[in-house]
Amino acid sequence: METAKAKPQPRLVVSTQLDAKDELEERLERCVGIVQSLTNGLSEREANDALTANVCKGQTQHEEVCLGLFSLVLTEPTQAQRCYRDLTLLNRDGMNVVLVKINQILMEKFLKLQDVPRTQLVWLVRELVKSGVMGADGVVMTLLKQIAGGDISTKNLWLAENVLDILLDQKEWVLKSGMLIAMSVYTYLRLIVDHGAPNLLILRQKEVDYCISMLREKFMECQIIGRDLVRLMQNVARIPEMELVWKDLLHSPQVLSSQFTGVLQLLTARTSRKFLACRLTPDMETKLLFMTSRVRFGQQKRYQDWFQRQYLSTAESQSLRCDLIRYICGVVHPSNEVLSSDILPRWAIIGWLLTTCTSNVAASNAKLALFYDWLFFNPEKDSIMNIEPAILVMHHSMKPHPAITATLLDFMCRIIPHFFPPLESQVRQGVFNSLTFIMEKRVLAHLAPLFDNPKLDRELRSMLRERFPEFCSSPSPPTEGFVCVCPLVKMEESTSLEMDNNVLDKEDGCYDNTEAAFSDDEEEVHNKGKKREFRFHPIKEAVVEEPADVTPWIDQLDDTMKEKVQQLQKTSDTETQCEVMQEIVDLILEEDFDSEQMSGLASCLAELFKDHFRGDVLPDEITEESLEESVSKPVCLVFRNLVTMQEDNSGFSVLLDMLAEFYQKQPKIGYHLLYYLKASKAANGKMMLYESFAQATALGDLHTCLMMDMKACQEDDVRLLCYLTPSIYSEFPDETLRSGELLNMIVAVIDSTQLQELMCHVMMGNLVMFRKDSVLNILIQSLDWETFEQYSTWQLFLAHSVPLETIIPILQHLKYKEHPEALSCLLLQLRREKPSEEMVKMVLSRPCHHEDQFTTSILRHWASKYDDTLGEHIKTQLIKNNNQPRKRQSLRSSSSKLAQLTLEQILEHMDNLRLSLSNTKNNFFTQTPILQALQHVQASCDEAHKMRFSDLFALAEEYEDSQSKPPKSRRKAPASSPRSRKGAAPPTNEEESGSSSASEEEDSKPKAPKRKRKGSSAVGSDSD
């Protein structure tokens, strides 16, 4: 190895003449000098021998040579390949010296590295990964930490892309490290948000592809991230590829992993500190820890100003605030000594971060980060330190900055119903647990001064009293008949778990308001003293009528089109507007129509017809005349022209493109098209036109488009939703029946009258909402819905003719305290059914608990009505579970394989049934099949079970005693049952006992043939 000694070595770190010599760089230069002195003037082979001989002298020499070669790799790119090869041959500690030094540089010197050493360091990490060096995954995770969030500078983007290339190129190596998988997915899910600019889309697509690949292939490794995985996925769920994973996460968890039960499993798991810390660079982390441990309260301004200049001064850095807040809440947990001192408290830093938000989206995301651990707080698993900052920010800001307190309290109230509607009850419980624990730990002695403070807006106080009456001192009823009901926030169905931050925080600004006020998007509503329930009657925003203004777009149109648009603007007569609209459509269909003006035209039409999309669409009284009148609006002329065209007509695609542009400006046009296709006579049988429309939109997917339109319809007009439901289900079965998305939308807002109407549609054959291949999955999804939603779902299911055995495996998912709705509906339905073997097995598979009476109650009913059938099925289960080799003869149903049925369970349920029937005249336990099975089990079970179920086995002993009496009619048995000689004894004994009691004789005679038939089974041989 030859090195030009005369050539000055490049410096490792950037420094000025005033800076002292860097100790690390000085040591590495010494090591380089040692390597050069050993190899100067030698051939490559001789140099290698000299270095090998020096390494063998001792640990010190080994370290010097390794660090010298390492330094040359960083500072001499032309020699890097050769130096790395020598390093791999000479090192004796598995590269440990090099790995430690790389980590030290990454944590302490990375920001000061010159360009060449930085590039070479990443190159070296790539080579270490290629070589499969043990411990390289730790270096990669440290390198990931250096990628700053909220930073789209050239150097940061270069680092993000190069580390990603390492992960993509060495995917097989990555898959061996579960922690690296989770850390890299957490990092790039977060970075995707920052890379939305057009010039960064290629990088973003690579990041998206990598995250999807890991989430699909290694979801259980990603699951260890916990609840913050859901938070990060919310932010990227509108990206089409991520949207599919998002839907599976919410609605089809088994697709991701058989061990994954649903999004609630993630949300109840606290995110580890190492994930929260990985999104802060070492320099950020050092500065934050310094402020929270060394800076005195009141002297923090200059430190905050420096931090803001360094990291929070750009528009892109808005997204970094969430990372900082999550880090402060989840990682920075000061000791009691610091908490009781005058050191800058955590709540003060968070309050400062909130005030520096310059966009509504950033403000809402920051508040979500602050309250995120509240939503599913469990005192047994979560820490008080995670939730303490939020309550203290509100408490301490009340006097100096009441606007901050008001916006946080408002957010806390709104997050409960809007975070994820199917889990509203769990979120409410989590927030309640948080507030209760805060008081128990005396973080605040009382919450009433905070929740019922006169500095807060009257409506906000009213909502707090409604949501949290337990923590308010004076829960007086609202005055003037006002009912504070949170308006529904419109959400895309595909990202229903993400609140629409723009709407929630409209007008909140930067928390610089001087007075506390309720959110401006919530208008006061007077209901004339009549309380309206949130579920069924969402309050709509008050609309201020403003004249249509098409000035921003009209100059994009040619003269002819501009003239027609101006005519539309001037006239208010519907008939005249329709005529002008038809002329516009004709212009669009002309061959020389310039498609570049399509977007401007769509914007103009959306503005002109905005009044058409307000209010109810469906007439109060539905008749043919009223329906036709309702679809005679000018905007419907586009629909009418589409309906009359053939799909191969060139104008058909042009009009679809026009609608697609319109859809981007006014999303409500989607469900208006659905309404037109159902209500208009001219569109009869043309419902599939909607599929062409969906494919023409930017979404390009029928399922996504349909769900979004139905969601918008649900929020605007529940009557219209119910009116469209039969057609939607019948025309698009693959999109509606495969999951519970649409069903949940419907049952979340309908009232009892609308439920009954839908059931009638089902009974008349006009509506099918369940089919055999998906009904079980949908019912399992519904277990997390609200009580009324679940009861409505079961009522709709029972209106169908789906065999109960199709959904009986749901019993394995039902817990008696958590799912009373489903259990009560199933109980009533099972009561009407004759028990099958599968039903009995599933019923017996339920865990035994003294408070859970489900199994005992249904078994008792069956015992009184179908005693023979139930007895045979229970005998079958007892023998199967007592005889292990017979597991091969399991039922064909896949659900049977899931049943965790044990012999002990069956015996427990049998004993409970025996106690339940003890004071009745029911003769279930005198049946021969039951007694034979108990005798069979008793013969092979251990003493502990015999003692535990002694009363149950006593019945078998009595039966055995009756068998031991001398038979009188032994020779008659072959005549009555020629198939089995072993079966002769039981009927003989029964006849013997029959002679002593007339009533017993009556019971025994009809059952004698069945007992003889059972005599041919394997019971006798098994017991032998």
mmCIF file of N, CA, C and O in Angstrom, residues 872 875-876 879 883 886 928-929 931-937 939 959 963 982 1013-1024:
data_model
loop_
_atom_site.group_PDB
_atom_site.id
_atom_site.type_symbol
_atom_site.label_atom_id
_atom_site.label_comp_id
_atom_site.label_asym_id
_atom_site.label_seq_id
_atom_site.Cartn_x
_atom_site.Cartn_y
_atom_site.Cartn_z
ATOM 1 N N GLU A 872 -76.490 -36.333 22.138
ATOM 2 C CA GLU A 872 -75.599 -36.986 21.184
ATOM 3 C C GLU A 872 -74.402 -36.097 20.861
ATOM 4 O O GLU A 872 -73.264 -36.580 20.784
ATOM 5 N N LYS A 875 -72.008 -35.904 23.803
ATOM 6 C CA LYS A 875 -71.273 -37.174 23.901
ATOM 7 C C LYS A 875 -70.129 -37.193 22.890
ATOM 8 O O LYS A 875 -68.995 -37.584 23.217
ATOM 9 N N THR A 876 -70.417 -36.742 21.669
ATOM 10 C CA THR A 876 -69.385 -36.720 20.626
ATOM 11 C C THR A 876 -68.204 -35.842 21.048
ATOM 12 O O THR A 876 -67.041 -36.241 20.907
ATOM 13 N N ILE A 879 -66.105 -37.467 23.944
ATOM 14 C CA ILE A 879 -65.262 -38.581 23.516
ATOM 15 C C ILE A 879 -64.105 -38.076 22.651
ATOM 16 O O ILE A 879 -62.959 -38.514 22.809
ATOM 17 N N ASN A 883 -60.107 -38.410 23.748
ATOM 18 C CA ASN A 883 -59.347 -39.394 22.984
ATOM 19 C C ASN A 883 -58.473 -38.646 21.984
ATOM 20 O O ASN A 883 -58.897 -38.332 20.894
ATOM 21 N N ARG A 886 -58.029 -39.037 18.057
ATOM 22 C CA ARG A 886 -59.157 -38.762 17.171
ATOM 23 C C ARG A 886 -59.202 -37.310 16.704
ATOM 24 O O ARG A 886 -60.147 -36.892 16.087
ATOM 25 N N THR A 928 -78.895 -42.115 28.233
ATOM 26 C CA THR A 928 -77.805 -43.079 28.113
ATOM 27 C C THR A 928 -76.580 -42.497 27.419
ATOM 28 O O THR A 928 -75.454 -42.732 27.886
ATOM 29 N N PRO A 929 -76.677 -41.728 26.291
ATOM 30 C CA PRO A 929 -75.473 -41.208 25.657
ATOM 31 C C PRO A 929 -74.637 -40.337 26.605
ATOM 32 O O PRO A 929 -73.414 -40.448 26.621
ATOM 33 N N LEU A 931 -74.605 -40.478 29.933
ATOM 34 C CA LEU A 931 -74.037 -41.325 30.983
ATOM 35 C C LEU A 931 -72.900 -42.188 30.449
ATOM 36 O O LEU A 931 -71.881 -42.394 31.124
ATOM 37 N N GLN A 932 -73.063 -42.712 29.242
ATOM 38 C CA GLN A 932 -71.986 -43.485 28.637
ATOM 39 C C GLN A 932 -70.733 -42.632 28.462
ATOM 40 O O GLN A 932 -69.619 -43.082 28.739
ATOM 41 N N ALA A 933 -70.919 -41.385 27.969
ATOM 42 C CA ALA A 933 -69.772 -40.509 27.749
ATOM 43 C C ALA A 933 -69.078 -40.159 29.063
ATOM 44 O O ALA A 933 -67.849 -40.148 29.150
ATOM 45 N N LEU A 934 -69.862 -39.867 30.108
ATOM 46 C CA LEU A 934 -69.266 -39.563 31.408
ATOM 47 C C LEU A 934 -68.505 -40.769 31.947
ATOM 48 O O LEU A 934 -67.415 -40.625 32.534
ATOM 49 N N GLN A 935 -69.070 -41.962 31.762
ATOM 50 C CA GLN A 935 -68.401 -43.191 32.202
ATOM 51 C C GLN A 935 -67.078 -43.358 31.452
ATOM 52 O O GLN A 935 -66.046 -43.717 32.036
ATOM 53 N N HIS A 936 -67.110 -43.069 30.161
ATOM 54 C CA HIS A 936 -65.923 -43.185 29.332
ATOM 55 C C HIS A 936 -64.833 -42.201 29.787
ATOM 56 O O HIS A 936 -63.650 -42.565 29.884
ATOM 57 N N VAL A 937 -65.222 -40.956 30.092
ATOM 58 C CA VAL A 937 -64.262 -39.956 30.540
ATOM 59 C C VAL A 937 -63.723 -40.304 31.913
ATOM 60 O O VAL A 937 -62.521 -40.198 32.179
ATOM 61 N N ALA A 939 -63.229 -43.096 33.249
ATOM 62 C CA ALA A 939 -62.306 -44.226 33.234
ATOM 63 C C ALA A 939 -60.881 -43.815 32.910
ATOM 64 O O ALA A 939 -59.933 -44.528 33.254
ATOM 65 N N TYR A 959 -75.058 -45.227 36.823
ATOM 66 C CA TYR A 959 -75.358 -45.916 35.560
ATOM 67 C C TYR A 959 -74.560 -47.220 35.489
ATOM 68 O O TYR A 959 -75.057 -48.266 35.075
ATOM 69 N N GLN A 963 -75.743 -51.263 35.305
ATOM 70 C CA GLN A 963 -75.294 -52.207 34.282
ATOM 71 C C GLN A 963 -74.813 -53.516 34.885
ATOM 72 O O GLN A 963 -74.885 -54.570 34.258
ATOM 73 N N LYS A 982 -71.567 -56.456 21.343
ATOM 74 C CA LYS A 982 -71.219 -55.626 22.502
ATOM 75 C C LYS A 982 -72.374 -54.753 22.918
ATOM 76 O O LYS A 982 -72.456 -54.334 24.051
ATOM 77 N N ARG A 1013 -78.194 -48.879 19.071
ATOM 78 C CA ARG A 1013 -77.406 -48.390 17.946
ATOM 79 C C ARG A 1013 -76.070 -47.850 18.443
ATOM 80 O O ARG A 1013 -75.043 -48.052 17.834
ATOM 81 N N LYS A 1014 -76.100 -47.177 19.562
ATOM 82 C CA LYS A 1014 -74.872 -46.653 20.120
ATOM 83 C C LYS A 1014 -73.975 -47.762 20.624
ATOM 84 O O LYS A 1014 -72.793 -47.570 20.794
ATOM 85 N N GLY A 1015 -74.546 -48.876 20.903
ATOM 86 C CA GLY A 1015 -73.726 -49.982 21.367
ATOM 87 C C GLY A 1015 -72.714 -50.400 20.335
ATOM 88 O O GLY A 1015 -71.700 -50.996 20.662
ATOM 89 N N SER A 1016 -72.961 -50.083 19.080
ATOM 90 C CA SER A 1016 -72.038 -50.475 18.032
ATOM 91 C C SER A 1016 -70.902 -49.488 17.865
ATOM 92 O O SER A 1016 -70.022 -49.667 17.069
ATOM 93 N N SER A 1017 -70.943 -48.381 18.598
ATOM 94 C CA SER A 1017 -69.879 -47.398 18.480
ATOM 95 C C SER A 1017 -68.638 -47.868 19.208
ATOM 96 O O SER A 1017 -68.612 -48.914 19.818
ATOM 97 N N ALA A 1018 -67.642 -47.019 19.179
ATOM 98 C CA ALA A 1018 -66.362 -47.407 19.775
ATOM 99 C C ALA A 1018 -66.291 -47.117 21.261
ATOM 100 O O ALA A 1018 -65.253 -47.220 21.860
ATOM 101 N N VAL A 1019 -67.412 -46.770 21.866
ATOM 102 C CA VAL A 1019 -67.378 -46.399 23.282
ATOM 103 C C VAL A 1019 -66.878 -47.551 24.124
ATOM 104 O O VAL A 1019 -66.007 -47.411 24.965
ATOM 105 N N GLY A 1020 -67.446 -48.709 23.903
ATOM 106 C CA GLY A 1020 -67.056 -49.851 24.720
ATOM 107 C C GLY A 1020 -65.592 -50.174 24.585
ATOM 108 O O GLY A 1020 -64.888 -50.353 25.556
ATOM 109 N N SER A 1021 -65.102 -50.216 23.353
ATOM 110 C CA SER A 1021 -63.708 -50.559 23.150
ATOM 111 C C SER A 1021 -62.782 -49.491 23.700
ATOM 112 O O SER A 1021 -61.719 -49.790 24.213
ATOM 113 N N ASP A 1022 -63.194 -48.216 23.610
ATOM 114 C CA ASP A 1022 -62.348 -47.148 24.153
ATOM 115 C C ASP A 1022 -62.200 -47.278 25.662
ATOM 116 O O ASP A 1022 -61.108 -47.113 26.204
ATOM 117 N N SER A 1023 -63.332 -47.531 26.334
ATOM 118 C CA SER A 1023 -63.242 -47.621 27.790
ATOM 119 C C SER A 1023 -62.424 -48.834 28.196
ATOM 120 O O SER A 1023 -61.706 -48.819 29.176
ATOM 121 N N ASP A 1024 -62.545 -49.915 27.411
ATOM 122 C CA ASP A 1024 -61.689 -51.063 27.712
ATOM 123 C C ASP A 1024 -60.221 -50.692 27.586
ATOM 124 O O ASP A 1024 -59.374 -51.146 28.343
#
